[in-house]
Short mmCIF file of C-alpha atoms and ligand atoms in Angstrom, two decimals:
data_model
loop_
_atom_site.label_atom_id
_atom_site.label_comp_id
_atom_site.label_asym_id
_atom_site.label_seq_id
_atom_site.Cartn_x
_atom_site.Cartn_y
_atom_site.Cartn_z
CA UNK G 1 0.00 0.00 0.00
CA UNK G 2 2.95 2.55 1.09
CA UNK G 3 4.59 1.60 -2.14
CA UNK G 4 1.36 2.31 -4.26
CA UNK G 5 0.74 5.77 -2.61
CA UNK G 6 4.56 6.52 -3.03
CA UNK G 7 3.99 5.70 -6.83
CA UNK G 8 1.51 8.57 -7.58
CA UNK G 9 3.59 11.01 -5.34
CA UNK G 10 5.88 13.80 -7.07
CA UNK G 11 8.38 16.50 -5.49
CA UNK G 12 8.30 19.99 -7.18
CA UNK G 13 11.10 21.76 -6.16
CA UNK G 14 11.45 25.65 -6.28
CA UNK G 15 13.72 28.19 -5.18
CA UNK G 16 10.73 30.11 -3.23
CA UNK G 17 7.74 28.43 -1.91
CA UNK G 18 4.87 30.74 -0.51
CA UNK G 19 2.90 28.49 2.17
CA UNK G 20 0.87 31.25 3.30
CA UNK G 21 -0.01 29.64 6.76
CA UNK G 22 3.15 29.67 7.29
CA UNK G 23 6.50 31.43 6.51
CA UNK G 24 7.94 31.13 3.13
CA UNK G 25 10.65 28.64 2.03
CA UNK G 26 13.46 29.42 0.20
CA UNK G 27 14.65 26.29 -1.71
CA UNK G 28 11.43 24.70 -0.32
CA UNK G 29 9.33 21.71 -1.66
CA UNK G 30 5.96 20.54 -1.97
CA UNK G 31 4.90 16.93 -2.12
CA UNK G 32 1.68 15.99 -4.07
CA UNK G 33 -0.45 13.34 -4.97
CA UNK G 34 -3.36 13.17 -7.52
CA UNK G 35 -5.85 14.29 -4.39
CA UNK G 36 -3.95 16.77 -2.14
CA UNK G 37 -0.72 17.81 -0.73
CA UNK G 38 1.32 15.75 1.27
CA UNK G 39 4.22 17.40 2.47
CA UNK G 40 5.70 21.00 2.27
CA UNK G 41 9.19 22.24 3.57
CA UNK G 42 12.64 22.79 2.48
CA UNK G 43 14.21 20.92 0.10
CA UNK G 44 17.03 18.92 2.17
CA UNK G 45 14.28 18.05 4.42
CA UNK G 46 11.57 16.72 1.96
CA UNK G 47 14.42 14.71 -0.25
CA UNK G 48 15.57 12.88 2.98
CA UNK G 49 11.63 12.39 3.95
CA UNK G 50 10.64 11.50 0.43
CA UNK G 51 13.94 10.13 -1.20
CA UNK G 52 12.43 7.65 -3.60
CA UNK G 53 9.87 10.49 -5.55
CA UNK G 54 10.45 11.64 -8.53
CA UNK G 55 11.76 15.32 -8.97
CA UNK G 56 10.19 18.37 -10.95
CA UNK G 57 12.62 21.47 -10.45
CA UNK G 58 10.35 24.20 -10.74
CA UNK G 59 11.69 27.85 -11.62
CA UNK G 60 10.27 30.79 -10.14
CA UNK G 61 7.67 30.92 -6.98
CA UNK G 62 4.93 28.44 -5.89
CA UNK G 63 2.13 29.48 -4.96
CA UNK G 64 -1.63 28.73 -3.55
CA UNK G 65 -4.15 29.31 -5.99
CA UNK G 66 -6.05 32.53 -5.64
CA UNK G 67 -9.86 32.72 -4.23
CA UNK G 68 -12.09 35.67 -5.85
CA UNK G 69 -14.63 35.48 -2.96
CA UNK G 70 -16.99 38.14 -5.22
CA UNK G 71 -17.90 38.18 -9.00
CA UNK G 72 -21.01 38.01 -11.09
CA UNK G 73 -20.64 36.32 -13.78
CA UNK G 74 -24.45 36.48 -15.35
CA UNK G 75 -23.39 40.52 -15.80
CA UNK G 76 -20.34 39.55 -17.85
CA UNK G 77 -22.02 39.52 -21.30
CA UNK G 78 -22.82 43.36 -20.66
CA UNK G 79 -19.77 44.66 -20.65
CA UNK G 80 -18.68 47.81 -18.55
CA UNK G 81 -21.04 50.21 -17.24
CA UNK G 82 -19.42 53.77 -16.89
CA UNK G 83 -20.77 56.71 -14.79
CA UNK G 84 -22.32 59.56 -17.14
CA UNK G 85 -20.40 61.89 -14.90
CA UNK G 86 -18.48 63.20 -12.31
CA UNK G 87 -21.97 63.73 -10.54
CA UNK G 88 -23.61 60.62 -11.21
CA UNK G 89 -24.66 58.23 -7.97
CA UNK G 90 -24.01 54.47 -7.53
CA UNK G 91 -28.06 54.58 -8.06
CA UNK G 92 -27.57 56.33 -11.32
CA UNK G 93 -25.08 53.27 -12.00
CA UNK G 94 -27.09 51.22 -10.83
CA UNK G 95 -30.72 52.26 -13.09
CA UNK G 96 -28.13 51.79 -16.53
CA UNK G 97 -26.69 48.69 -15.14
CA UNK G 98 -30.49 47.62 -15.22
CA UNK G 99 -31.09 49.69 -18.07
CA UNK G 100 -29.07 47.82 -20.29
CA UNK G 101 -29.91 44.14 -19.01
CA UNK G 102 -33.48 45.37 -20.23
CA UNK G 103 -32.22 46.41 -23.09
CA UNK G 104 -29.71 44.00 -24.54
CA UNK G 105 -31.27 40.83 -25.96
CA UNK G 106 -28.90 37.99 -25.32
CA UNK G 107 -29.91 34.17 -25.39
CA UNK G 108 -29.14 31.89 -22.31
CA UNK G 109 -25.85 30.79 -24.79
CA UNK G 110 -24.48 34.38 -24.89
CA UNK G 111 -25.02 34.61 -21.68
CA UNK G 112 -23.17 31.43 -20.37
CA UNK G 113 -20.46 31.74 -23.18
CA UNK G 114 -19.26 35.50 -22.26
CA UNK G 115 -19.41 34.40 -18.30
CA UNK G 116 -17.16 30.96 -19.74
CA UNK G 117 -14.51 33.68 -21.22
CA UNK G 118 -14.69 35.61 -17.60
CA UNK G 119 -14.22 31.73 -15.85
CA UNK G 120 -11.45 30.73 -18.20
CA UNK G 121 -9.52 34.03 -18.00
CA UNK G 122 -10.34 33.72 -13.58
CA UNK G 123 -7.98 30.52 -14.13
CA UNK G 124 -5.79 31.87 -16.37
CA UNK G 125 -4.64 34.53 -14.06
CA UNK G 126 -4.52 31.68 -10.93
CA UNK G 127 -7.93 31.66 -9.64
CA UNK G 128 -8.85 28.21 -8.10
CA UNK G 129 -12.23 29.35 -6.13
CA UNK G 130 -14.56 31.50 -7.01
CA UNK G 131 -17.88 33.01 -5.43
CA UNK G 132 -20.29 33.67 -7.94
CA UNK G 133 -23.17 35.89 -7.17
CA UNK G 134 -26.06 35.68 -9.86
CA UNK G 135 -29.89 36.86 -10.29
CA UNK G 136 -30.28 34.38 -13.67
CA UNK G 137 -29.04 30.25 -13.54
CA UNK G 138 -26.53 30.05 -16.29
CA UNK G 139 -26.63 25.99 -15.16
CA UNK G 140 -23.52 24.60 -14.07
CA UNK G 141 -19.52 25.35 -15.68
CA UNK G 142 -18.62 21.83 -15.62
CA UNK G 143 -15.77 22.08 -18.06
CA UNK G 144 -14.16 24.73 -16.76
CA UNK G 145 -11.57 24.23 -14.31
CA UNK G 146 -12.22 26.55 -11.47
CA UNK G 147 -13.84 25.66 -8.86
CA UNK G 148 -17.23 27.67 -8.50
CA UNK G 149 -19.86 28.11 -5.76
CA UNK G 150 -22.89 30.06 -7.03
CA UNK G 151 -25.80 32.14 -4.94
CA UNK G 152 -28.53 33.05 -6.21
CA UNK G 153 -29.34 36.52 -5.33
CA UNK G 154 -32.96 37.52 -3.98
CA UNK G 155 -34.08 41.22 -3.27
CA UNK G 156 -37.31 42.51 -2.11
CA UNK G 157 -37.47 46.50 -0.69
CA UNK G 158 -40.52 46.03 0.08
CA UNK G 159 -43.39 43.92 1.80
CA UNK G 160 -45.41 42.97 -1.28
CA UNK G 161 -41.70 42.23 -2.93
CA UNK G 162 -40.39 40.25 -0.49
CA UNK G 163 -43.64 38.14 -0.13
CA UNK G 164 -43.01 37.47 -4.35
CA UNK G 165 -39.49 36.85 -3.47
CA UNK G 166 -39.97 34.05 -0.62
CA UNK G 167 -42.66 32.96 -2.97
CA UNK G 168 -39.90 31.81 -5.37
CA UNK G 169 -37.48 30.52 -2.93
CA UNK G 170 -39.58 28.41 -2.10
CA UNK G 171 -39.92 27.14 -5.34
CA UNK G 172 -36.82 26.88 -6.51
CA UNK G 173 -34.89 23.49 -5.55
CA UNK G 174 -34.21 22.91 -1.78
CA UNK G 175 -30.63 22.25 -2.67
CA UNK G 176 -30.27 25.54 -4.53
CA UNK G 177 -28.05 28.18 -2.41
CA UNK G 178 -29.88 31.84 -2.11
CA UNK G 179 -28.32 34.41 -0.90
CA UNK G 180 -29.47 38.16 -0.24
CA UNK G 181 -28.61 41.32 -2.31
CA UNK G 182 -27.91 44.19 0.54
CA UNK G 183 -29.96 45.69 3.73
CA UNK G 184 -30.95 48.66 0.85
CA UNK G 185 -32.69 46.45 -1.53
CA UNK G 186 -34.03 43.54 0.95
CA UNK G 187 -36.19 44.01 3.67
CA UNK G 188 -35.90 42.97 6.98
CA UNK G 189 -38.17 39.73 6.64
CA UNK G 190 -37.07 38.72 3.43
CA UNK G 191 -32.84 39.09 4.92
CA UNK G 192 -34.24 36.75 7.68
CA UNK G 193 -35.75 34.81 6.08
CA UNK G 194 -32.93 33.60 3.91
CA UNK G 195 -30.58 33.57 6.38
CA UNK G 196 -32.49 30.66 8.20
CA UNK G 197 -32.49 29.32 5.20
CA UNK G 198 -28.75 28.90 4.86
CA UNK G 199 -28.47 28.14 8.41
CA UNK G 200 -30.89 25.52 8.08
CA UNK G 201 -28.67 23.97 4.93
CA UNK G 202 -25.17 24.88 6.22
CA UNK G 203 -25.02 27.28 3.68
CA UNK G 204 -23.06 30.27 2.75
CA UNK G 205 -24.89 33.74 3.00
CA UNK G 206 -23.13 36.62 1.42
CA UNK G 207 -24.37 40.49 1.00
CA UNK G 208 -23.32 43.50 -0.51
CA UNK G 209 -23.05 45.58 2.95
CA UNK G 210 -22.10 49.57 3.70
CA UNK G 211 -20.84 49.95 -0.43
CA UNK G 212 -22.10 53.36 -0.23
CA UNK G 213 -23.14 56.35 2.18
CA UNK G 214 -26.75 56.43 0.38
CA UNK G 215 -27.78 53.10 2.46
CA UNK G 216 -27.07 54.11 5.86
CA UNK G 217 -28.87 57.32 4.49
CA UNK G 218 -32.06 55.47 3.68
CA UNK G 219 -31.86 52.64 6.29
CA UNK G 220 -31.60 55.45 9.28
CA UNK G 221 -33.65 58.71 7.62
CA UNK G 222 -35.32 57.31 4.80
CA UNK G 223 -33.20 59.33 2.58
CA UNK G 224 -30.50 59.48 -0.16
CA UNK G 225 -30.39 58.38 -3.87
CA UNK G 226 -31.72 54.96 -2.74
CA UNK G 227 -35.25 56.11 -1.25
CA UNK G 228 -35.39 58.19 -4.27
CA UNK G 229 -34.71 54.99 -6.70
CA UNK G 230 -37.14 53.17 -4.76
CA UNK G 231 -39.74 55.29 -4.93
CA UNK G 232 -39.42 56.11 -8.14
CA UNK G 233 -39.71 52.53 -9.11
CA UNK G 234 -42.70 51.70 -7.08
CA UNK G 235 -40.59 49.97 -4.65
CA UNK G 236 -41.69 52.05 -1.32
CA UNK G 237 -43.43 51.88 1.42
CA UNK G 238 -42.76 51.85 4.72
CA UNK G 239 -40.46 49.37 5.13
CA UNK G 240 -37.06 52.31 5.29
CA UNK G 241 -36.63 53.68 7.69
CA UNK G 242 -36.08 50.78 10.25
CA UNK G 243 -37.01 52.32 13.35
CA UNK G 244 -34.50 51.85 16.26
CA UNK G 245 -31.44 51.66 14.53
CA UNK G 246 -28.60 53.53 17.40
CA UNK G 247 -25.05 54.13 16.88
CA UNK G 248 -24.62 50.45 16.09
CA UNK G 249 -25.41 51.01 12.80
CA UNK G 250 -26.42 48.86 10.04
CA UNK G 251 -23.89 46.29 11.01
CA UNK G 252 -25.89 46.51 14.42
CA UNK G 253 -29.18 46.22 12.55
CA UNK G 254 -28.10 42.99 10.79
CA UNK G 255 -26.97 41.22 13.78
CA UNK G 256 -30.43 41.77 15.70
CA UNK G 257 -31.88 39.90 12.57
CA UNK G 258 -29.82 37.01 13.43
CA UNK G 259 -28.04 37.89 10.20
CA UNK G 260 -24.08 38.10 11.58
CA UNK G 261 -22.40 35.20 12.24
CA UNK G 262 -19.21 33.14 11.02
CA UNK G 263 -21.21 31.92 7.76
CA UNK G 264 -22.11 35.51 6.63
CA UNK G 265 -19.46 37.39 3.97
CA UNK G 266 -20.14 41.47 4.31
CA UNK G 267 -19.20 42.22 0.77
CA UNK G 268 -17.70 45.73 0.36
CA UNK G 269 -17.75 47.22 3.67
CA UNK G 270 -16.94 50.44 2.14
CA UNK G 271 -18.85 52.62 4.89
CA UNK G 272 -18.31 51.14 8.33
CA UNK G 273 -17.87 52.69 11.80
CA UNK G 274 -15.77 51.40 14.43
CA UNK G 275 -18.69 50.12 16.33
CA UNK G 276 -19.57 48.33 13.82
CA UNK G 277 -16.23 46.78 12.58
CA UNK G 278 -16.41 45.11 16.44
CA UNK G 279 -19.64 43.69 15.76
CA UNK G 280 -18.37 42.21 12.78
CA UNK G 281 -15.06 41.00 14.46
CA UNK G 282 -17.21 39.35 17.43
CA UNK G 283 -19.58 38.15 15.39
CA UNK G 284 -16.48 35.94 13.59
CA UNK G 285 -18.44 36.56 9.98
CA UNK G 286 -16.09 37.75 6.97
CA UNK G 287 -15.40 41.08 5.06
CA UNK G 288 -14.61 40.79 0.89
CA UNK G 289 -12.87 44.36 0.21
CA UNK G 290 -13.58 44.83 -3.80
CA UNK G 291 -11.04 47.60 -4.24
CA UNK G 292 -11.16 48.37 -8.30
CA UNK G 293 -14.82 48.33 -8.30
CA UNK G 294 -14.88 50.82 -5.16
CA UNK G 295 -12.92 53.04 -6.94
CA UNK G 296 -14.59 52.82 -10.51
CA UNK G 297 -17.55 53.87 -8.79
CA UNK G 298 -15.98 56.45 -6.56
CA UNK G 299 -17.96 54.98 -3.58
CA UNK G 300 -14.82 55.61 -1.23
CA UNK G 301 -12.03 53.53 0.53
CA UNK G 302 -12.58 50.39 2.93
CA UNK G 303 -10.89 51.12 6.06
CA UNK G 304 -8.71 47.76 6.08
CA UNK G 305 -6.03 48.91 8.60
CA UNK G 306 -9.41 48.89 11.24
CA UNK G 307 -10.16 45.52 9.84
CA UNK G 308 -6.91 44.19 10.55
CA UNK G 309 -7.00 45.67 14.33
CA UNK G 310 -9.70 43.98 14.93
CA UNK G 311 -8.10 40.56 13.55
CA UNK G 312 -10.48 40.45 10.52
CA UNK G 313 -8.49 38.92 7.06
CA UNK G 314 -10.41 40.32 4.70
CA UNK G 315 -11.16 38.07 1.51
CA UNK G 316 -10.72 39.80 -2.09
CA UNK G 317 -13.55 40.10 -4.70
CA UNK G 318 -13.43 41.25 -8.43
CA UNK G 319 -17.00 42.17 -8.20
CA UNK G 320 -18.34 42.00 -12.08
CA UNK G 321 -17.11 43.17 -15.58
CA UNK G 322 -19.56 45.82 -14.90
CA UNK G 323 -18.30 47.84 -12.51
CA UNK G 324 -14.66 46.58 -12.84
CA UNK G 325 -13.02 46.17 -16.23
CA UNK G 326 -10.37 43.86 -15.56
CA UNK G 327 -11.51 41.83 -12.97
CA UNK G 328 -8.24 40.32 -12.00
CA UNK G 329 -6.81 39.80 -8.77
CA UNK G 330 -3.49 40.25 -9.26
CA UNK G 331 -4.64 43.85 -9.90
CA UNK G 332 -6.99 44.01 -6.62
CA UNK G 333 -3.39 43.57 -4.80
CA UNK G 334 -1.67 45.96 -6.34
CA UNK G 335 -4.20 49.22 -5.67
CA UNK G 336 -4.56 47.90 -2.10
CA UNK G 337 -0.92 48.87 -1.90
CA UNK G 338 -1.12 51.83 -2.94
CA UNK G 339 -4.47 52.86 -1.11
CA UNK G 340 -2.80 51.15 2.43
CA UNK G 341 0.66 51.30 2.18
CA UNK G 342 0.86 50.26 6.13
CA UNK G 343 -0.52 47.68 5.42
CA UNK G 344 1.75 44.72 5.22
CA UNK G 345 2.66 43.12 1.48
CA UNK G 346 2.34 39.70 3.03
CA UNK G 347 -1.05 40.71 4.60
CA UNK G 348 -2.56 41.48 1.46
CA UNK G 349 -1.01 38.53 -0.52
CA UNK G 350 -2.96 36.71 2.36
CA UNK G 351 -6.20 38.30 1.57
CA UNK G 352 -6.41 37.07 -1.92
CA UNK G 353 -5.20 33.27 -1.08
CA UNK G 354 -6.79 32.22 2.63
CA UNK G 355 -8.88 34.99 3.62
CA UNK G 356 -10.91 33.91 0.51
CA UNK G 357 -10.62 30.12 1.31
CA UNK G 358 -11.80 31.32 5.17
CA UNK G 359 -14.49 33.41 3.82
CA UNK G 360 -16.12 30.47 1.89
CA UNK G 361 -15.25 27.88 4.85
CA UNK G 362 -12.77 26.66 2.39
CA UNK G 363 -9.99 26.70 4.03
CA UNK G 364 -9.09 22.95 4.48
CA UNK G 365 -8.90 22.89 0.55
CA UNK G 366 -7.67 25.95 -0.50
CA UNK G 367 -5.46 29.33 0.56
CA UNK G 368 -2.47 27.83 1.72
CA UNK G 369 -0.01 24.94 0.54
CA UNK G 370 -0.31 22.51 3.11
CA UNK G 371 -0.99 19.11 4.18
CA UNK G 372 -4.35 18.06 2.95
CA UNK G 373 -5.32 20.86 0.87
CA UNK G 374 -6.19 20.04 -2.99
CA UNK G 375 -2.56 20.21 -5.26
CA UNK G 376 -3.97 23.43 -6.79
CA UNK G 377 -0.59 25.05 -6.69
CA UNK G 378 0.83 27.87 -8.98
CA UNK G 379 4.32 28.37 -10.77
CA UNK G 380 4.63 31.92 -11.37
CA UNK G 381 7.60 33.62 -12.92
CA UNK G 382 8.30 37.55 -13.74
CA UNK G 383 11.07 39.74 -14.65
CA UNK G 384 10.29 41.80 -11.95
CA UNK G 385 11.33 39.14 -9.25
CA UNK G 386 14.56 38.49 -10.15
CA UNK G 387 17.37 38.96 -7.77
CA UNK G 388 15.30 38.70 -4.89
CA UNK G 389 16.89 38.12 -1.26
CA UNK G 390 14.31 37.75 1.29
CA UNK G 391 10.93 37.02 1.84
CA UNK G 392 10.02 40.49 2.19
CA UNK G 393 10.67 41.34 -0.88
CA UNK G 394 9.27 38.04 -2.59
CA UNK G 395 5.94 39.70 -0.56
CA UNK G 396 6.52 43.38 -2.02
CA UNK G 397 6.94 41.85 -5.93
CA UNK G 398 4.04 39.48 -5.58
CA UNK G 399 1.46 42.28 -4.46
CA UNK G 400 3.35 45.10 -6.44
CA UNK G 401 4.10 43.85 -10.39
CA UNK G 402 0.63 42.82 -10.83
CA UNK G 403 -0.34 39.34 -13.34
CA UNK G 404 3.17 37.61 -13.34
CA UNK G 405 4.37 37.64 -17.26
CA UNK G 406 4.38 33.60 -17.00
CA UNK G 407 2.05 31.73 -14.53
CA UNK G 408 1.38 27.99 -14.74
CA UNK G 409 -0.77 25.51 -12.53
CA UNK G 410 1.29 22.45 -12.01
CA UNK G 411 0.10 19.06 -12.47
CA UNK G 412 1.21 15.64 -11.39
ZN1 ZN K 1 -21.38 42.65 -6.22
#
């Protein structure tokens, strides 16, 4: 049996190896079979373990493979949506976002194959894992080779809406996840009502949360662009404003629904107070900073250094094509280090590897090499890491040079 599993067992050697979980190697090795890693440490230490494997000598750095905890890929067939102005709100953004979905008549294959290009491109640039947020089933990517977990997105501002809205959950399969749009489109009994759902199911419950002023604006006062949007779509009545909400915030809000808790990823978190960054920190439920997108829609800057001090790891999201044209997380890094430069390279290299796999309660397969988790490993090589000394600098290249010029997942 030992000499079977020994068989299928290979050493890739490299002179830097980036556990995550734990420092990085220099000379290091990892040890794989078809179903997981085995082994990672230096080389001298592996070879004597493992002295009967064969040998790949890898150049360059090994990685994990990234997680992008936040996309939508049913938007990707519309392309970017840019603001009409300087002026223009994230509702304005948001009424030609919907504007053109109205407006553009693709078929279910359009649909899937532009979202296909957006998957294959994910892996091309070293995504493993992805969280995929969507409003319309594009059915399943089965031959891509990312991993992806899909939500399906509800919303309901208001009573009548939210009655539709459980209406169709409760139609749909009982095996299909749902997940909740944001406390600004969703009312209280509809956010409740899918969070039991989840907890119920073990799943996953993820919502866009604090990615603007405007819905603090409306949840408090009943004002800002989004009680405007609402009511001029019909969607109002008097759900907003919730009554009773103190200096705790929405955040606080949430986590009287029952809505906080270690299976809930805040997505954004653009617009949060110190009160509330400790209720999400106690509450143990995740943050996914979407950087690019909070820029492209000048919505303002997550306050990560807070989230750090209160030992939050923040995952990283893409967010979609449409308010993001790149969507690649190589990139994400690179503008959190110029937007936090306190913040620590490694930190944020962290972010887009295991505070994803965390996020997703991943973690035992993905966002770190080490024993157990899948061999989804990457090679990555660029001119801009040569000559490097220490890990710190291995850290500052990786988060600074954005997509690596050659980048490879190894296989067995
Ligand atoms: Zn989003």
């Amino acid at each position: 049996m030992a000499l079977d599993s020994n068989f299928s067992r290979k050493i890739f050697r490299a002179p830097w190896v980036v556990p995550v979980s734990k420092p990085v190697i220099g000379d290091g090795a990892v040890v794989v079979d078809q179903n997981s890693i085995v082994a990672v440490g230096s080389f001298s230490d592996i070879s004597r373990e493992f002295p009967d494997l064969p040998l790949s000598n890898c150049s360059g750095v090994l990685l994990p493979a990234l997680v992008n905890a936040h996309i939508h890929l049913d938007l990707s067939a519309y392309g970017t949506v840019c603001q009409d102005s300087e002026d223009s709100t994230m509702c304005d953004w948001i009424a030609s976002l919907l504007h053109r979905r109205q407006h553009s008549h693709f078929s279910e294959q359009d649909l899937k194959a532009a979202a296909e290009k957006i998957v294959q491109d994910q892996y091309n640039s070293g995504v493993g894992l992805l969280l995929d947020i969507n409003n319309s089933s594009l059915g399943v990517f089965d031959s891509l080779p990312v991993e992806i977990l899909s939500l399906f997105e509800m919303l309901g501002p208001s009573r009548s809406a939210a009655q539709a809205a459980i209406s169709a959950i409760q139609n749909l399969p009982h095996d299909q996840p749902v997940t909740g749009h944001a406390p600004y489109s969703t009312s209280p009994e509809l956010l409740q009502y899918i969070k039991k759902r989840c907890q119920k199911q073990g799943q996953l419950f993820s919502l866009h949360l604090a990615e603007n002023s405007d819905e603090a604006l409306l949840l408090i006062k009943g004002q800002g662009c989004f009680s405007q949007f609402l009511k001029e779509r019909g969607g109002w009545d008097d759900t907003f404003p919730i009554h009773g909400i103190d200096s705790r915030g929405v955040v606080g809000y949430l986590h009287e629904l029952g809505i906080m808790d270690d299976r809930t990823l805040c997505v954004h978190c653009v617009q949060l107070s110190e009160e509330e960054i400790s209720i999400v920190a106690d509450s143990r439920a995740h943050i996914c900073l979407c950087p690019e997108s909070n820029r492209f829609l000048s919505v303002g800057t997550a306050p990560v250094e807070q989230f750090l001090k209160y030992r939050i790891l923040p995952a990283l999201g893409t967010d979609s094509i449409a308010s993001n044209p790149k969507l690649d997380l190589w990139r994400e890094m690179v503008l959190l280090r110029k937007l936090h430069p306190d913040v620590s390279p490694e930190v944020i290299f962290s972010m887009a590897t295991l505070g994803g796999a965390q996020a997703m309660n991943r973690d035992t397969d993905f966002g770190s090499l080490a024993p157990g988790r899948k061999p989804c490993i990457l090679q990555v090589q660029d001119s801009c890491y040569e000559e490097l000394s220490n890990p710190e600098q291995l850290f500052d290249k990786l988060t600074s040079c954005g997509r690596p010029d050659s980048l490879t997942w190894l296989s067995i």
